[in-house]
PDB file of C-alpha atoms in Angstrom:
ATOM      1  CA  UNK A   1       7.664  23.721   5.808  1.00 50.00           C
ATOM      2  CA  UNK A   2       5.313  21.211   4.140  1.00 66.00           C
ATOM      3  CA  UNK A   3       7.977  18.505   4.047  1.00 72.00           C
ATOM      4  CA  UNK A   4       8.756  19.099   7.724  1.00 78.00           C
ATOM      5  CA  UNK A   5       5.063  18.660   8.552  1.00 81.00           C
ATOM      6  CA  UNK A   6       5.061  15.381   6.595  1.00 83.00           C
ATOM      7  CA  UNK A   7       8.025  14.127   8.586  1.00 85.00           C
ATOM      8  CA  UNK A   8       6.433  15.075  11.911  1.00 88.00           C
ATOM      9  CA  UNK A   9       3.098  13.500  10.972  1.00 90.00           C
ATOM     10  CA  UNK A  10       4.839  10.354   9.760  1.00 89.00           C
ATOM     11  CA  UNK A  11       6.879  10.136  12.969  1.00 91.00           C
ATOM     12  CA  UNK A  12       3.732  10.454  15.097  1.00 93.00           C
ATOM     13  CA  UNK A  13       2.034   7.665  13.124  1.00 94.00           C
ATOM     14  CA  UNK A  14       5.118   5.483  13.490  1.00 94.00           C
ATOM     15  CA  UNK A  15       5.218   6.032  17.249  1.00 94.00           C
ATOM     16  CA  UNK A  16       1.547   5.076  17.583  1.00 96.00           C
ATOM     17  CA  UNK A  17       2.161   2.001  15.429  1.00 95.00           C
ATOM     18  CA  UNK A  18       5.186   1.078  17.529  1.00 95.00           C
ATOM     19  CA  UNK A  19       3.137   1.203  20.735  1.00 95.00           C
ATOM     20  CA  UNK A  20       0.415  -0.869  19.066  1.00 95.00           C
ATOM     21  CA  UNK A  21       2.960  -3.451  17.950  1.00 95.00           C
ATOM     22  CA  UNK A  22       4.319  -3.772  21.494  1.00 95.00           C
ATOM     23  CA  UNK A  23       0.754  -4.177  22.763  1.00 94.00           C
ATOM     24  CA  UNK A  24      -0.037  -6.839  20.173  1.00 93.00           C
ATOM     25  CA  UNK A  25       3.165  -8.694  21.038  1.00 92.00           C
ATOM     26  CA  UNK A  26       2.341  -8.820  24.747  1.00 91.00           C
ATOM     27  CA  UNK A  27      -1.383  -9.605  24.556  1.00 91.00           C
ATOM     28  CA  UNK A  28      -2.346 -13.293  24.848  1.00 90.00           C
ATOM     29  CA  UNK A  29      -5.261 -12.947  22.420  1.00 89.00           C
ATOM     30  CA  UNK A  30      -3.685 -14.196  19.209  1.00 91.00           C
ATOM     31  CA  UNK A  31      -5.958 -17.244  19.137  1.00 90.00           C
ATOM     32  CA  UNK A  32      -9.328 -17.208  20.886  1.00 88.00           C
ATOM     33  CA  UNK A  33     -11.787 -20.046  21.349  1.00 82.00           C
ATOM     34  CA  UNK A  34     -15.182 -19.918  23.062  1.00 62.00           C
ATOM     35  CA  UNK A  35     -17.299 -22.977  23.758  1.00 64.00           C
ATOM     36  CA  UNK A  36     -20.101 -24.072  26.061  1.00 48.00           C
ATOM     37  CA  UNK A  37     -20.264 -27.524  27.584  1.00 52.00           C
ATOM     38  CA  UNK A  38     -23.911 -28.575  27.515  1.00 52.00           C
ATOM     39  CA  UNK A  39     -23.523 -30.710  30.613  1.00 48.00           C
ATOM     40  CA  UNK A  40     -22.632 -27.769  32.853  1.00 49.00           C
ATOM     41  CA  UNK A  41     -23.595 -24.130  32.982  1.00 50.00           C
ATOM     42  CA  UNK A  42     -20.063 -22.696  33.038  1.00 51.00           C
ATOM     43  CA  UNK A  43     -18.793 -21.166  29.792  1.00 67.00           C
ATOM     44  CA  UNK A  44     -15.137 -20.428  29.289  1.00 77.00           C
ATOM     45  CA  UNK A  45     -12.918 -18.759  26.756  1.00 82.00           C
ATOM     46  CA  UNK A  46      -9.361 -19.814  26.019  1.00 85.00           C
ATOM     47  CA  UNK A  47      -6.763 -17.320  24.850  1.00 88.00           C
ATOM     48  CA  UNK A  48      -3.402 -18.225  23.349  1.00 89.00           C
ATOM     49  CA  UNK A  49      -0.612 -15.768  22.677  1.00 88.00           C
ATOM     50  CA  UNK A  50       3.118 -15.704  22.091  1.00 90.00           C
ATOM     51  CA  UNK A  51       4.068 -15.759  25.762  1.00 91.00           C
ATOM     52  CA  UNK A  52       1.168 -17.269  27.712  1.00 90.00           C
ATOM     53  CA  UNK A  53      -2.253 -18.884  27.540  1.00 88.00           C
ATOM     54  CA  UNK A  54      -5.284 -17.805  29.579  1.00 88.00           C
ATOM     55  CA  UNK A  55      -8.642 -19.321  30.493  1.00 87.00           C
ATOM     56  CA  UNK A  56     -11.449 -16.887  31.265  1.00 83.00           C
ATOM     57  CA  UNK A  57     -14.586 -18.173  32.977  1.00 80.00           C
ATOM     58  CA  UNK A  58     -18.018 -16.629  32.526  1.00 74.00           C
ATOM     59  CA  UNK A  59     -17.855 -15.618  36.189  1.00 74.00           C
ATOM     60  CA  UNK A  60     -14.984 -13.263  35.359  1.00 74.00           C
ATOM     61  CA  UNK A  61     -12.254 -15.411  36.871  1.00 80.00           C
ATOM     62  CA  UNK A  62      -9.140 -15.531  34.666  1.00 83.00           C
ATOM     63  CA  UNK A  63      -6.153 -17.826  35.015  1.00 87.00           C
ATOM     64  CA  UNK A  64      -3.035 -17.345  32.896  1.00 87.00           C
ATOM     65  CA  UNK A  65       0.021 -19.563  32.569  1.00 87.00           C
ATOM     66  CA  UNK A  66       3.311 -18.565  30.989  1.00 89.00           C
ATOM     67  CA  UNK A  67       4.794 -21.135  28.634  1.00 88.00           C
ATOM     68  CA  UNK A  68       7.330 -23.205  30.529  1.00 83.00           C
ATOM     69  CA  UNK A  69       9.685 -24.187  27.720  1.00 81.00           C
ATOM     70  CA  UNK A  70      10.650 -22.240  24.618  1.00 80.00           C
ATOM     71  CA  UNK A  71      11.876 -25.310  22.772  1.00 79.00           C
ATOM     72  CA  UNK A  72       8.583 -27.111  23.377  1.00 80.00           C
ATOM     73  CA  UNK A  73       6.627 -24.410  21.539  1.00 84.00           C
ATOM     74  CA  UNK A  74       5.430 -24.845  17.986  1.00 85.00           C
ATOM     75  CA  UNK A  75       7.465 -23.501  15.086  1.00 86.00           C
ATOM     76  CA  UNK A  76       5.052 -20.697  14.297  1.00 86.00           C
ATOM     77  CA  UNK A  77       5.096 -19.405  17.886  1.00 88.00           C
ATOM     78  CA  UNK A  78       8.895 -19.378  18.031  1.00 90.00           C
ATOM     79  CA  UNK A  79       9.145 -17.643  14.653  1.00 90.00           C
ATOM     80  CA  UNK A  80       6.442 -15.129  15.610  1.00 90.00           C
ATOM     81  CA  UNK A  81       8.301 -14.295  18.804  1.00 91.00           C
ATOM     82  CA  UNK A  82      11.549 -13.662  16.950  1.00 92.00           C
ATOM     83  CA  UNK A  83       9.975 -11.608  14.164  1.00 93.00           C
ATOM     84  CA  UNK A  84       7.769  -9.507  16.424  1.00 94.00           C
ATOM     85  CA  UNK A  85      10.507  -8.720  18.929  1.00 94.00           C
ATOM     86  CA  UNK A  86      12.882  -8.006  16.053  1.00 94.00           C
ATOM     87  CA  UNK A  87      10.361  -5.582  14.534  1.00 94.00           C
ATOM     88  CA  UNK A  88       9.949  -3.789  17.873  1.00 94.00           C
ATOM     89  CA  UNK A  89      13.711  -3.384  18.297  1.00 95.00           C
ATOM     90  CA  UNK A  90      14.153  -2.290  14.695  1.00 94.00           C
ATOM     91  CA  UNK A  91      11.486   0.355  15.225  1.00 93.00           C
ATOM     92  CA  UNK A  92      13.504   1.683  18.154  1.00 94.00           C
ATOM     93  CA  UNK A  93      16.557   2.014  15.899  1.00 94.00           C
ATOM     94  CA  UNK A  94      14.404   3.680  13.248  1.00 93.00           C
ATOM     95  CA  UNK A  95      13.221   6.220  15.833  1.00 92.00           C
ATOM     96  CA  UNK A  96      16.758   7.410  16.587  1.00 92.00           C
ATOM     97  CA  UNK A  97      17.693   7.483  12.898  1.00 91.00           C
ATOM     98  CA  UNK A  98      14.569   9.455  11.983  1.00 89.00           C
ATOM     99  CA  UNK A  99      15.092  11.936  14.806  1.00 88.00           C
ATOM    100  CA  UNK A 100      18.694  12.449  13.711  1.00 87.00           C
ATOM    101  CA  UNK A 101      17.628  13.210  10.144  1.00 82.00           C
ATOM    102  CA  UNK A 102      14.451  15.155  10.875  1.00 81.00           C
ATOM    103  CA  UNK A 103      14.349  18.799   9.807  1.00 78.00           C
ATOM    104  CA  UNK A 104      13.251  19.921  13.270  1.00 75.00           C
ATOM    105  CA  UNK A 105      16.470  18.628  14.892  1.00 74.00           C
ATOM    106  CA  UNK A 106      20.080  19.754  14.645  1.00 76.00           C
ATOM    107  CA  UNK A 107      21.829  16.395  15.060  1.00 74.00           C
ATOM    108  CA  UNK A 108      22.956  16.479  11.416  1.00 73.00           C
ATOM    109  CA  UNK A 109      23.785  19.594   9.411  1.00 73.00           C
ATOM    110  CA  UNK A 110      21.058  20.562   6.899  1.00 72.00           C
ATOM    111  CA  UNK A 111      21.700  19.233   3.432  1.00 73.00           C
ATOM    112  CA  UNK A 112      21.457  16.090   1.303  1.00 76.00           C
ATOM    113  CA  UNK A 113      23.114  13.971   4.009  1.00 81.00           C
ATOM    114  CA  UNK A 114      20.444  14.951   6.540  1.00 81.00           C
ATOM    115  CA  UNK A 115      17.693  14.088   4.058  1.00 82.00           C
ATOM    116  CA  UNK A 116      19.274  10.702   3.388  1.00 86.00           C
ATOM    117  CA  UNK A 117      19.354   9.935   7.115  1.00 88.00           C
ATOM    118  CA  UNK A 118      15.649  10.751   7.416  1.00 87.00           C
ATOM    119  CA  UNK A 119      14.951   8.678   4.307  1.00 89.00           C
ATOM    120  CA  UNK A 120      16.746   5.746   5.903  1.00 91.00           C
ATOM    121  CA  UNK A 121      14.661   6.103   9.069  1.00 90.00           C
ATOM    122  CA  UNK A 122      11.427   6.115   7.102  1.00 90.00           C
ATOM    123  CA  UNK A 123      12.514   3.041   5.150  1.00 92.00           C
ATOM    124  CA  UNK A 124      13.330   1.241   8.411  1.00 94.00           C
ATOM    125  CA  UNK A 125       9.868   2.024   9.748  1.00 94.00           C
ATOM    126  CA  UNK A 126       8.253   0.658   6.594  1.00 93.00           C
ATOM    127  CA  UNK A 127      10.420  -2.455   6.925  1.00 94.00           C
ATOM    128  CA  UNK A 128       9.202  -2.862  10.527  1.00 94.00           C
ATOM    129  CA  UNK A 129       5.607  -2.859   9.311  1.00 93.00           C
ATOM    130  CA  UNK A 130       6.336  -5.510   6.689  1.00 94.00           C
ATOM    131  CA  UNK A 131       8.302  -7.592   9.182  1.00 93.00           C
ATOM    132  CA  UNK A 132       5.436  -7.511  11.683  1.00 93.00           C
ATOM    133  CA  UNK A 133       2.945  -8.595   9.014  1.00 93.00           C
ATOM    134  CA  UNK A 134       4.685 -11.955   8.533  1.00 93.00           C
ATOM    135  CA  UNK A 135       3.790 -13.575  11.906  1.00 92.00           C
ATOM    136  CA  UNK A 136       0.373 -11.911  11.973  1.00 93.00           C
ATOM    137  CA  UNK A 137      -0.667 -13.259   8.587  1.00 93.00           C
ATOM    138  CA  UNK A 138       0.953 -16.616   9.343  1.00 91.00           C
ATOM    139  CA  UNK A 139      -1.095 -17.017  12.527  1.00 89.00           C
ATOM    140  CA  UNK A 140      -4.269 -15.871  10.776  1.00 91.00           C
ATOM    141  CA  UNK A 141      -3.748 -18.439   8.027  1.00 92.00           C
ATOM    142  CA  UNK A 142      -3.266 -21.232  10.569  1.00 89.00           C
ATOM    143  CA  UNK A 143      -6.383 -20.229  12.529  1.00 88.00           C
ATOM    144  CA  UNK A 144      -8.584 -20.033   9.436  1.00 89.00           C
ATOM    145  CA  UNK A 145      -7.256 -23.295   8.005  1.00 89.00           C
ATOM    146  CA  UNK A 146      -7.830 -25.221  11.240  1.00 85.00           C
ATOM    147  CA  UNK A 147     -11.251 -23.653  11.743  1.00 85.00           C
ATOM    148  CA  UNK A 148     -12.511 -25.101   8.459  1.00 86.00           C
ATOM    149  CA  UNK A 149     -10.702 -28.423   8.931  1.00 82.00           C
ATOM    150  CA  UNK A 150     -13.373 -31.077   9.623  1.00 83.00           C
ATOM    151  CA  UNK A 151     -10.862 -33.306  11.410  1.00 82.00           C
ATOM    152  CA  UNK A 152     -10.287 -30.735  14.171  1.00 79.00           C
ATOM    153  CA  UNK A 153     -12.746 -31.137  17.103  1.00 78.00           C
ATOM    154  CA  UNK A 154     -15.131 -28.253  17.730  1.00 76.00           C
ATOM    155  CA  UNK A 155     -13.693 -27.638  21.194  1.00 72.00           C
ATOM    156  CA  UNK A 156     -10.223 -27.096  19.668  1.00 76.00           C
ATOM    157  CA  UNK A 157     -11.179 -24.659  16.932  1.00 81.00           C
ATOM    158  CA  UNK A 158      -9.853 -21.134  17.348  1.00 84.00           C
ATOM    159  CA  UNK A 159     -10.838 -17.743  16.002  1.00 87.00           C
ATOM    160  CA  UNK A 160      -8.829 -14.631  15.225  1.00 89.00           C
ATOM    161  CA  UNK A 161      -7.975 -12.778  18.427  1.00 89.00           C
ATOM    162  CA  UNK A 162      -7.928  -9.052  19.105  1.00 91.00           C
ATOM    163  CA  UNK A 163      -4.115  -8.990  19.168  1.00 93.00           C
ATOM    164  CA  UNK A 164      -4.028  -9.844  15.457  1.00 94.00           C
ATOM    165  CA  UNK A 165      -6.254  -6.898  14.561  1.00 95.00           C
ATOM    166  CA  UNK A 166      -4.192  -4.569  16.753  1.00 95.00           C
ATOM    167  CA  UNK A 167      -1.047  -5.862  15.087  1.00 94.00           C
ATOM    168  CA  UNK A 168      -2.470  -5.313  11.592  1.00 95.00           C
ATOM    169  CA  UNK A 169      -3.442  -1.748  12.478  1.00 96.00           C
ATOM    170  CA  UNK A 170       0.025  -1.142  13.960  1.00 95.00           C
ATOM    171  CA  UNK A 171       1.700  -2.503  10.832  1.00 95.00           C
ATOM    172  CA  UNK A 172      -0.404  -0.227   8.647  1.00 95.00           C
ATOM    173  CA  UNK A 173       0.515   2.790  10.777  1.00 95.00           C
ATOM    174  CA  UNK A 174       4.208   1.909  10.626  1.00 95.00           C
ATOM    175  CA  UNK A 175       4.165   1.563   6.847  1.00 94.00           C
ATOM    176  CA  UNK A 176       2.100   4.716   6.295  1.00 94.00           C
ATOM    177  CA  UNK A 177       4.196   6.711   8.750  1.00 92.00           C
ATOM    178  CA  UNK A 178       7.414   5.461   7.209  1.00 92.00           C
ATOM    179  CA  UNK A 179       6.120   6.419   3.775  1.00 91.00           C
ATOM    180  CA  UNK A 180       5.305   9.949   4.944  1.00 90.00           C
ATOM    181  CA  UNK A 181       8.768  10.335   6.474  1.00 89.00           C
ATOM    182  CA  UNK A 182      10.323   9.161   3.215  1.00 87.00           C
ATOM    183  CA  UNK A 183       8.188  11.599   1.213  1.00 86.00           C
ATOM    184  CA  UNK A 184       9.197  14.503   3.436  1.00 82.00           C
ATOM    185  CA  UNK A 185      12.869  13.555   3.206  1.00 79.00           C
ATOM    186  CA  UNK A 186      12.670  13.033  -0.568  1.00 78.00           C
ATOM    187  CA  UNK A 187      11.506  16.604  -1.062  1.00 72.00           C
ATOM    188  CA  UNK A 188      14.587  17.889   0.740  1.00 65.00           C
ATOM    189  CA  UNK A 189      17.037  15.445  -0.846  1.00 60.00           C
ATOM    190  CA  UNK A 190      17.918  17.759  -3.732  1.00 54.00           C
ATOM    191  CA  UNK A 191      17.794  21.030  -1.775  1.00 54.00           C
ATOM    192  CA  UNK A 192      20.903  21.547   0.347  1.00 49.00           C
ATOM    193  CA  UNK A 193      19.670  24.933   1.569  1.00 48.00           C
ATOM    194  CA  UNK A 194      16.290  23.599   2.652  1.00 47.00           C
ATOM    195  CA  UNK A 195      15.893  23.243   6.390  1.00 47.00           C
ATOM    196  CA  UNK A 196      13.305  23.678   9.088  1.00 45.00           C
ATOM    197  CA  UNK A 197      12.568  27.423   9.262  1.00 48.00           C
ATOM    198  CA  UNK A 198      13.903  28.962  12.460  1.00 45.00           C
ATOM    199  CA  UNK A 199      13.870  32.717  12.920  1.00 47.00           C
ATOM    200  CA  UNK A 200      16.333  34.466  15.150  1.00 44.00           C
ATOM    201  CA  UNK A 201      16.213  38.046  16.352  1.00 51.00           C
ATOM    202  CA  UNK A 202      19.166  40.313  17.046  1.00 50.00           C
ATOM    203  CA  UNK A 203      19.476  41.227  20.688  1.00 53.00           C
ATOM    204  CA  UNK A 204      18.639  44.858  21.409  1.00 57.00           C
ATOM    205  CA  UNK A 205      21.423  47.048  22.750  1.00 58.00           C
ATOM    206  CA  UNK A 206      20.733  49.957  25.109  1.00 54.00           C
ATOM    207  CA  UNK A 207      21.691  53.441  23.880  1.00 55.00           C
ATOM    208  CA  UNK A 208      23.299  56.221  25.862  1.00 57.00           C
ATOM    209  CA  UNK A 209      19.875  57.526  26.898  1.00 61.00           C
ATOM    210  CA  UNK A 210      18.850  54.148  28.307  1.00 54.00           C
ATOM    211  CA  UNK A 211      16.455  53.286  25.464  1.00 56.00           C
ATOM    212  CA  UNK A 212      16.882  50.262  23.219  1.00 52.00           C
ATOM    213  CA  UNK A 213      18.251  50.701  19.711  1.00 52.00           C
ATOM    214  CA  UNK A 214      15.280  49.694  17.550  1.00 51.00           C
ATOM    215  CA  UNK A 215      17.326  49.627  14.340  1.00 49.00           C
ATOM    216  CA  UNK A 216      19.148  46.493  15.506  1.00 47.00           C
ATOM    217  CA  UNK A 217      15.927  44.660  16.383  1.00 42.00           C
ATOM    218  CA  UNK A 218      14.358  42.285  13.874  1.00 45.00           C
TER     219      UNK A 218
END
């Protein structure tokens, strides 16, 4: 029962991390810059993401523009797109594999094979977390390096956006959840008779007097 609880808890963490990864992929706040032109009163913030860039005025007006050409994008943006989308799709595959091997489902017969399927799903989730970390850390390194570069103008310096922090949290949840699923499956790997406890009761049969036979009831 404890290993089944580990698998369920790990699957919940992985699902939350998967949603967070999708959110981080879609948000335009991977790079954020805020500056104030001293000649005018209007302040604005520029956001840059994997799919679009936005300009937010201090008045609350926001204007976003989707990138026109994929080939015109920088190498890090193209690689981040591929890795992030790949991690999201791999997490979807890991979900079906984990559900097939989970102790609370009957897709696979209980035994070592079922535990190995769940172990594979947990490993795929952990791989998703590591795969998502690559573009996140790559972008963070570029932002920090350019921020401290004296040759970059102040108006073109960027800071770490909220999407990076959401992505890091999602990656941590995916790796932790995948580890819990693997731990739960590892406990059952050497126990063919170990399965999620399900109790069944024998149906009661009426006697000649119309009462139910209590001896056949569990």
